[in-house]
Amino acid sequence: MNLFDEQVQSTRAAQKLRTATRITETAARLFAEHGFQSTTVRQIAAEAGVSVGAVMAVGDKESLLGLVFDRAIADRIPSPPEPPEAGAAAPSAVAYLSHYFDPFLGLFAENDDLARAYFRTLARGQDENASLGALRTLTEDNLSAAMVNAGVPEARARLGAQVMFAAYLGELMLLAAGSTDPRQTAARIRRTAAFVTAQEGL
């Protein structure tokens, strides 16, 4: 491949990314204004100034909703605490685990209907659900790192992170079904974090 071809491919990739960003931002606005169910792919295409095919190349409605929430969640997720310096006390992991999911729950306060639609999609856990896989990886990595930095052996920290994520998914299912509310969910997540960290001797 020559330099000209590389420049053309780079330009096309940049244009594709800009188009995908415009589509996702348009979908976010329309979902917020009209609701998930009332928004159509055709409306998103018209508002974004692209074809329906261009929208579908980015994703269907559920995929677009996932992209919207993935971006919002990624902007809010707290980084795990750093390892202690030599001679310093190890940081407690329980506070980080207890509040890690607060940003997710905050999304309910902002737009209950959209959050329920998103979390119902996640809770289905289909094989092709890339959002769920990425969320699980990010969550378990962050929670594991927090516990390891607090002095927990890595294998035990990974197991604790898996327990926390499984508990979180269960709570999401209850929220999406309307069987509980974010405050009750937050309280149960904190109790689970206290249990996990107590089991780790923290």
mmCIF file of C-alpha atoms in Angstrom:
data_model
loop_
_atom_site.group_PDB
_atom_site.id
_atom_site.type_symbol
_atom_site.label_atom_id
_atom_site.label_comp_id
_atom_site.label_asym_id
_atom_site.label_seq_id
_atom_site.Cartn_x
_atom_site.Cartn_y
_atom_site.Cartn_z
ATOM 1 C CA MET A 1 0.000 0.000 0.000
ATOM 2 C CA ASN A 2 1.434 3.388 -0.984
ATOM 3 C CA LEU A 3 1.303 6.641 0.973
ATOM 4 C CA PHE A 4 -1.662 7.976 -1.028
ATOM 5 C CA ASP A 5 -3.732 4.860 -0.302
ATOM 6 C CA GLU A 6 -2.863 5.079 3.390
ATOM 7 C CA GLN A 7 -3.970 8.728 3.485
ATOM 8 C CA VAL A 8 -7.247 7.870 1.726
ATOM 9 C CA GLN A 9 -7.949 5.054 4.189
ATOM 10 C CA SER A 10 -7.082 7.305 7.125
ATOM 11 C CA THR A 11 -9.420 10.017 5.824
ATOM 12 C CA ARG A 12 -12.229 7.507 5.315
ATOM 13 C CA ALA A 13 -11.756 6.090 8.804
ATOM 14 C CA ALA A 14 -11.880 9.579 10.311
ATOM 15 C CA GLN A 15 -15.023 10.407 8.332
ATOM 16 C CA LYS A 16 -16.653 7.155 9.417
ATOM 17 C CA LEU A 17 -15.875 7.940 13.052
ATOM 18 C CA ARG A 18 -17.308 11.466 12.740
ATOM 19 C CA THR A 19 -20.474 10.080 11.155
ATOM 20 C CA ALA A 20 -20.854 7.436 13.880
ATOM 21 C CA THR A 21 -20.374 10.100 16.553
ATOM 22 C CA ARG A 22 -22.995 12.346 14.950
ATOM 23 C CA ILE A 23 -25.453 9.450 14.737
ATOM 24 C CA THR A 24 -24.880 8.460 18.363
ATOM 25 C CA GLU A 25 -25.241 12.047 19.600
ATOM 26 C CA THR A 26 -28.418 12.486 17.539
ATOM 27 C CA ALA A 27 -29.838 9.249 18.926
ATOM 28 C CA ALA A 28 -29.046 10.390 22.478
ATOM 29 C CA ARG A 29 -30.907 13.652 21.948
ATOM 30 C CA LEU A 30 -33.947 12.033 20.331
ATOM 31 C CA PHE A 31 -34.127 9.300 22.975
ATOM 32 C CA ALA A 32 -34.100 11.976 25.683
ATOM 33 C CA GLU A 33 -36.670 14.158 23.914
ATOM 34 C CA HIS A 34 -39.118 11.531 22.648
ATOM 35 C CA GLY A 35 -38.314 8.361 24.584
ATOM 36 C CA PHE A 36 -36.751 5.143 23.370
ATOM 37 C CA GLN A 37 -39.924 3.496 22.086
ATOM 38 C CA SER A 38 -41.143 6.562 20.178
ATOM 39 C CA THR A 39 -37.844 7.221 18.415
ATOM 40 C CA THR A 40 -37.318 5.491 15.065
ATOM 41 C CA VAL A 41 -34.181 4.735 13.093
ATOM 42 C CA ARG A 42 -35.631 6.807 10.273
ATOM 43 C CA GLN A 43 -35.934 9.818 12.589
ATOM 44 C CA ILE A 44 -32.366 9.400 13.743
ATOM 45 C CA ALA A 45 -31.167 9.241 10.131
ATOM 46 C CA ALA A 46 -33.129 12.347 9.131
ATOM 47 C CA GLU A 47 -31.923 14.386 12.111
ATOM 48 C CA ALA A 48 -28.310 13.282 11.618
ATOM 49 C CA GLY A 49 -28.452 13.980 7.887
ATOM 50 C CA VAL A 50 -27.495 10.453 6.873
ATOM 51 C CA SER A 51 -29.195 7.453 5.299
ATOM 52 C CA VAL A 52 -31.002 4.752 7.255
ATOM 53 C CA GLY A 53 -28.288 2.372 6.063
ATOM 54 C CA ALA A 54 -25.620 4.592 7.630
ATOM 55 C CA VAL A 55 -27.465 4.470 10.949
ATOM 56 C CA MET A 56 -27.831 0.692 10.774
ATOM 57 C CA ALA A 57 -24.111 0.407 10.013
ATOM 58 C CA VAL A 58 -23.535 1.911 13.466
ATOM 59 C CA GLY A 59 -26.277 -0.179 15.056
ATOM 60 C CA ASP A 60 -29.985 -0.773 15.540
ATOM 61 C CA LYS A 61 -31.949 1.162 18.165
ATOM 62 C CA GLU A 62 -30.893 -1.042 21.077
ATOM 63 C CA SER A 63 -27.255 -0.886 19.993
ATOM 64 C CA LEU A 64 -27.433 2.902 19.729
ATOM 65 C CA LEU A 65 -28.965 3.116 23.188
ATOM 66 C CA GLY A 66 -26.109 0.947 24.409
ATOM 67 C CA LEU A 67 -23.546 3.284 22.840
ATOM 68 C CA VAL A 68 -25.227 6.298 24.420
ATOM 69 C CA PHE A 69 -25.164 4.760 27.894
ATOM 70 C CA ASP A 70 -21.732 3.193 27.485
ATOM 71 C CA ARG A 71 -20.316 6.650 26.818
ATOM 72 C CA ALA A 72 -22.158 8.152 29.783
ATOM 73 C CA ILE A 73 -21.021 5.337 32.070
ATOM 74 C CA ALA A 74 -17.395 5.450 30.894
ATOM 75 C CA ASP A 75 -17.274 9.162 31.727
ATOM 76 C CA ARG A 76 -18.385 8.479 35.302
ATOM 77 C CA ILE A 77 -16.662 5.276 36.382
ATOM 78 C CA PRO A 78 -14.108 5.984 39.129
ATOM 79 C CA SER A 79 -10.569 4.697 38.747
ATOM 80 C CA PRO A 80 -9.441 2.207 41.381
ATOM 81 C CA PRO A 81 -7.320 3.597 44.238
ATOM 82 C CA GLU A 82 -3.574 3.488 43.697
ATOM 83 C CA PRO A 83 -1.368 0.968 45.533
ATOM 84 C CA PRO A 84 0.041 2.388 48.805
ATOM 85 C CA GLU A 85 3.531 3.822 48.875
ATOM 86 C CA ALA A 86 6.176 1.933 50.821
ATOM 87 C CA GLY A 87 5.364 1.999 54.508
ATOM 88 C CA ALA A 88 1.892 3.481 54.012
ATOM 89 C CA ALA A 89 -1.286 1.711 55.068
ATOM 90 C CA ALA A 90 -3.163 -0.132 52.340
ATOM 91 C CA PRO A 91 -6.312 1.668 51.161
ATOM 92 C CA SER A 92 -9.668 0.184 52.101
ATOM 93 C CA ALA A 93 -11.469 -1.445 49.204
ATOM 94 C CA VAL A 94 -14.927 -1.461 50.743
ATOM 95 C CA ALA A 95 -15.707 2.211 50.030
ATOM 96 C CA TYR A 96 -14.650 1.878 46.398
ATOM 97 C CA LEU A 97 -16.690 -1.312 45.895
ATOM 98 C CA SER A 98 -19.655 0.186 47.749
ATOM 99 C CA HIS A 99 -19.847 3.269 45.555
ATOM 100 C CA TYR A 100 -18.531 1.916 42.250
ATOM 101 C CA PHE A 101 -22.044 1.474 40.856
ATOM 102 C CA ASP A 102 -23.356 4.854 42.034
ATOM 103 C CA PRO A 103 -22.841 6.414 38.558
ATOM 104 C CA PHE A 104 -24.985 3.679 37.003
ATOM 105 C CA LEU A 105 -27.731 4.299 39.520
ATOM 106 C CA GLY A 106 -27.447 8.036 38.929
ATOM 107 C CA LEU A 107 -28.537 7.450 35.351
ATOM 108 C CA PHE A 108 -31.906 6.314 36.679
ATOM 109 C CA ALA A 109 -32.411 9.664 38.348
ATOM 110 C CA GLU A 110 -31.708 11.461 35.063
ATOM 111 C CA ASN A 111 -33.974 9.443 32.780
ATOM 112 C CA ASP A 112 -35.776 6.514 34.346
ATOM 113 C CA ASP A 113 -37.375 5.224 31.121
ATOM 114 C CA LEU A 114 -34.163 5.226 29.084
ATOM 115 C CA ALA A 115 -32.185 3.657 31.916
ATOM 116 C CA ARG A 116 -34.710 0.848 32.271
ATOM 117 C CA ALA A 117 -34.621 0.181 28.519
ATOM 118 C CA TYR A 118 -30.810 0.065 28.588
ATOM 119 C CA PHE A 119 -30.546 -2.159 31.638
ATOM 120 C CA ARG A 120 -33.191 -4.543 30.273
ATOM 121 C CA THR A 121 -30.993 -4.928 27.201
ATOM 122 C CA LEU A 122 -27.954 -5.667 29.363
ATOM 123 C CA ALA A 123 -29.824 -8.088 31.602
ATOM 124 C CA ARG A 124 -30.807 -10.247 28.635
ATOM 125 C CA GLY A 125 -27.134 -11.141 28.373
ATOM 126 C CA GLN A 126 -27.247 -12.314 24.757
ATOM 127 C CA ASP A 127 -24.047 -13.689 23.239
ATOM 128 C CA GLU A 128 -23.871 -10.768 20.842
ATOM 129 C CA ASN A 129 -24.296 -8.214 23.617
ATOM 130 C CA ALA A 130 -20.918 -6.505 23.322
ATOM 131 C CA SER A 131 -21.912 -3.830 25.835
ATOM 132 C CA LEU A 132 -22.402 -6.386 28.573
ATOM 133 C CA GLY A 133 -19.088 -8.084 27.840
ATOM 134 C CA ALA A 134 -17.187 -4.804 27.846
ATOM 135 C CA LEU A 135 -18.943 -3.651 31.016
ATOM 136 C CA ARG A 136 -18.150 -6.920 32.776
ATOM 137 C CA THR A 137 -14.474 -6.768 31.814
ATOM 138 C CA LEU A 138 -14.084 -3.134 32.873
ATOM 139 C CA THR A 139 -15.968 -3.659 36.125
ATOM 140 C CA GLU A 140 -14.156 -6.806 37.186
ATOM 141 C CA ASP A 141 -10.767 -5.316 36.289
ATOM 142 C CA ASN A 142 -11.430 -2.166 38.313
ATOM 143 C CA LEU A 143 -12.863 -3.954 41.338
ATOM 144 C CA SER A 144 -10.059 -6.537 41.284
ATOM 145 C CA ALA A 145 -7.438 -3.783 41.118
ATOM 146 C CA ALA A 146 -8.990 -2.017 44.107
ATOM 147 C CA MET A 147 -8.850 -5.196 46.183
ATOM 148 C CA VAL A 148 -5.342 -6.123 45.060
ATOM 149 C CA ASN A 149 -4.150 -2.606 45.944
ATOM 150 C CA ALA A 150 -5.720 -3.138 49.376
ATOM 151 C CA GLY A 151 -3.625 -6.277 49.865
ATOM 152 C CA VAL A 152 -5.948 -9.036 48.660
ATOM 153 C CA PRO A 153 -4.304 -11.881 46.689
ATOM 154 C CA GLU A 154 -5.118 -11.515 43.001
ATOM 155 C CA ALA A 155 -7.084 -14.776 42.632
ATOM 156 C CA ARG A 156 -9.295 -13.923 45.611
ATOM 157 C CA ALA A 157 -9.731 -10.350 44.392
ATOM 158 C CA ARG A 158 -10.870 -11.577 40.987
ATOM 159 C CA LEU A 159 -13.436 -13.862 42.635
ATOM 160 C CA GLY A 160 -14.684 -11.003 44.792
ATOM 161 C CA ALA A 161 -15.062 -8.811 41.700
ATOM 162 C CA GLN A 162 -17.062 -11.540 39.975
ATOM 163 C CA VAL A 163 -19.392 -11.764 42.993
ATOM 164 C CA MET A 164 -19.894 -7.994 42.928
ATOM 165 C CA PHE A 165 -20.667 -7.934 39.211
ATOM 166 C CA ALA A 166 -23.122 -10.823 39.497
ATOM 167 C CA ALA A 167 -24.871 -9.037 42.378
ATOM 168 C CA TYR A 168 -24.990 -5.870 40.315
ATOM 169 C CA LEU A 169 -26.609 -7.628 37.352
ATOM 170 C CA GLY A 170 -29.209 -9.137 39.656
ATOM 171 C CA GLU A 171 -29.998 -5.687 41.025
ATOM 172 C CA LEU A 172 -30.298 -4.322 37.493
ATOM 173 C CA MET A 173 -32.873 -6.960 36.667
ATOM 174 C CA LEU A 174 -34.922 -5.938 39.709
ATOM 175 C CA LEU A 175 -34.638 -2.266 38.775
ATOM 176 C CA ALA A 176 -35.602 -2.878 35.167
ATOM 177 C CA ALA A 177 -38.642 -4.877 36.327
ATOM 178 C CA GLY A 178 -39.679 -2.074 38.674
ATOM 179 C CA SER A 179 -39.374 -4.391 41.691
ATOM 180 C CA THR A 180 -37.097 -2.025 43.604
ATOM 181 C CA ASP A 181 -35.744 1.516 43.491
ATOM 182 C CA PRO A 182 -32.206 2.942 43.149
ATOM 183 C CA ARG A 183 -31.909 3.750 46.871
ATOM 184 C CA GLN A 184 -32.714 0.173 47.898
ATOM 185 C CA THR A 185 -30.369 -1.106 45.199
ATOM 186 C CA ALA A 186 -27.521 1.097 46.439
ATOM 187 C CA ALA A 187 -28.029 -0.156 49.997
ATOM 188 C CA ARG A 188 -27.926 -3.809 48.942
ATOM 189 C CA ILE A 189 -24.830 -3.251 46.786
ATOM 190 C CA ARG A 190 -23.079 -1.669 49.764
ATOM 191 C CA ARG A 191 -23.998 -4.624 51.959
ATOM 192 C CA THR A 192 -22.595 -6.968 49.302
ATOM 193 C CA ALA A 193 -19.375 -4.935 49.156
ATOM 194 C CA ALA A 194 -19.061 -5.112 52.940
ATOM 195 C CA PHE A 195 -19.587 -8.877 52.817
ATOM 196 C CA VAL A 196 -17.042 -9.406 50.016
ATOM 197 C CA THR A 197 -14.383 -7.283 51.645
ATOM 198 C CA ALA A 198 -15.025 -8.851 55.057
ATOM 199 C CA GLN A 199 -14.530 -12.269 53.472
ATOM 200 C CA GLU A 200 -11.209 -11.000 52.172
ATOM 201 C CA GLY A 201 -10.165 -9.956 55.684
ATOM 202 C CA LEU A 202 -10.314 -6.201 55.013
#
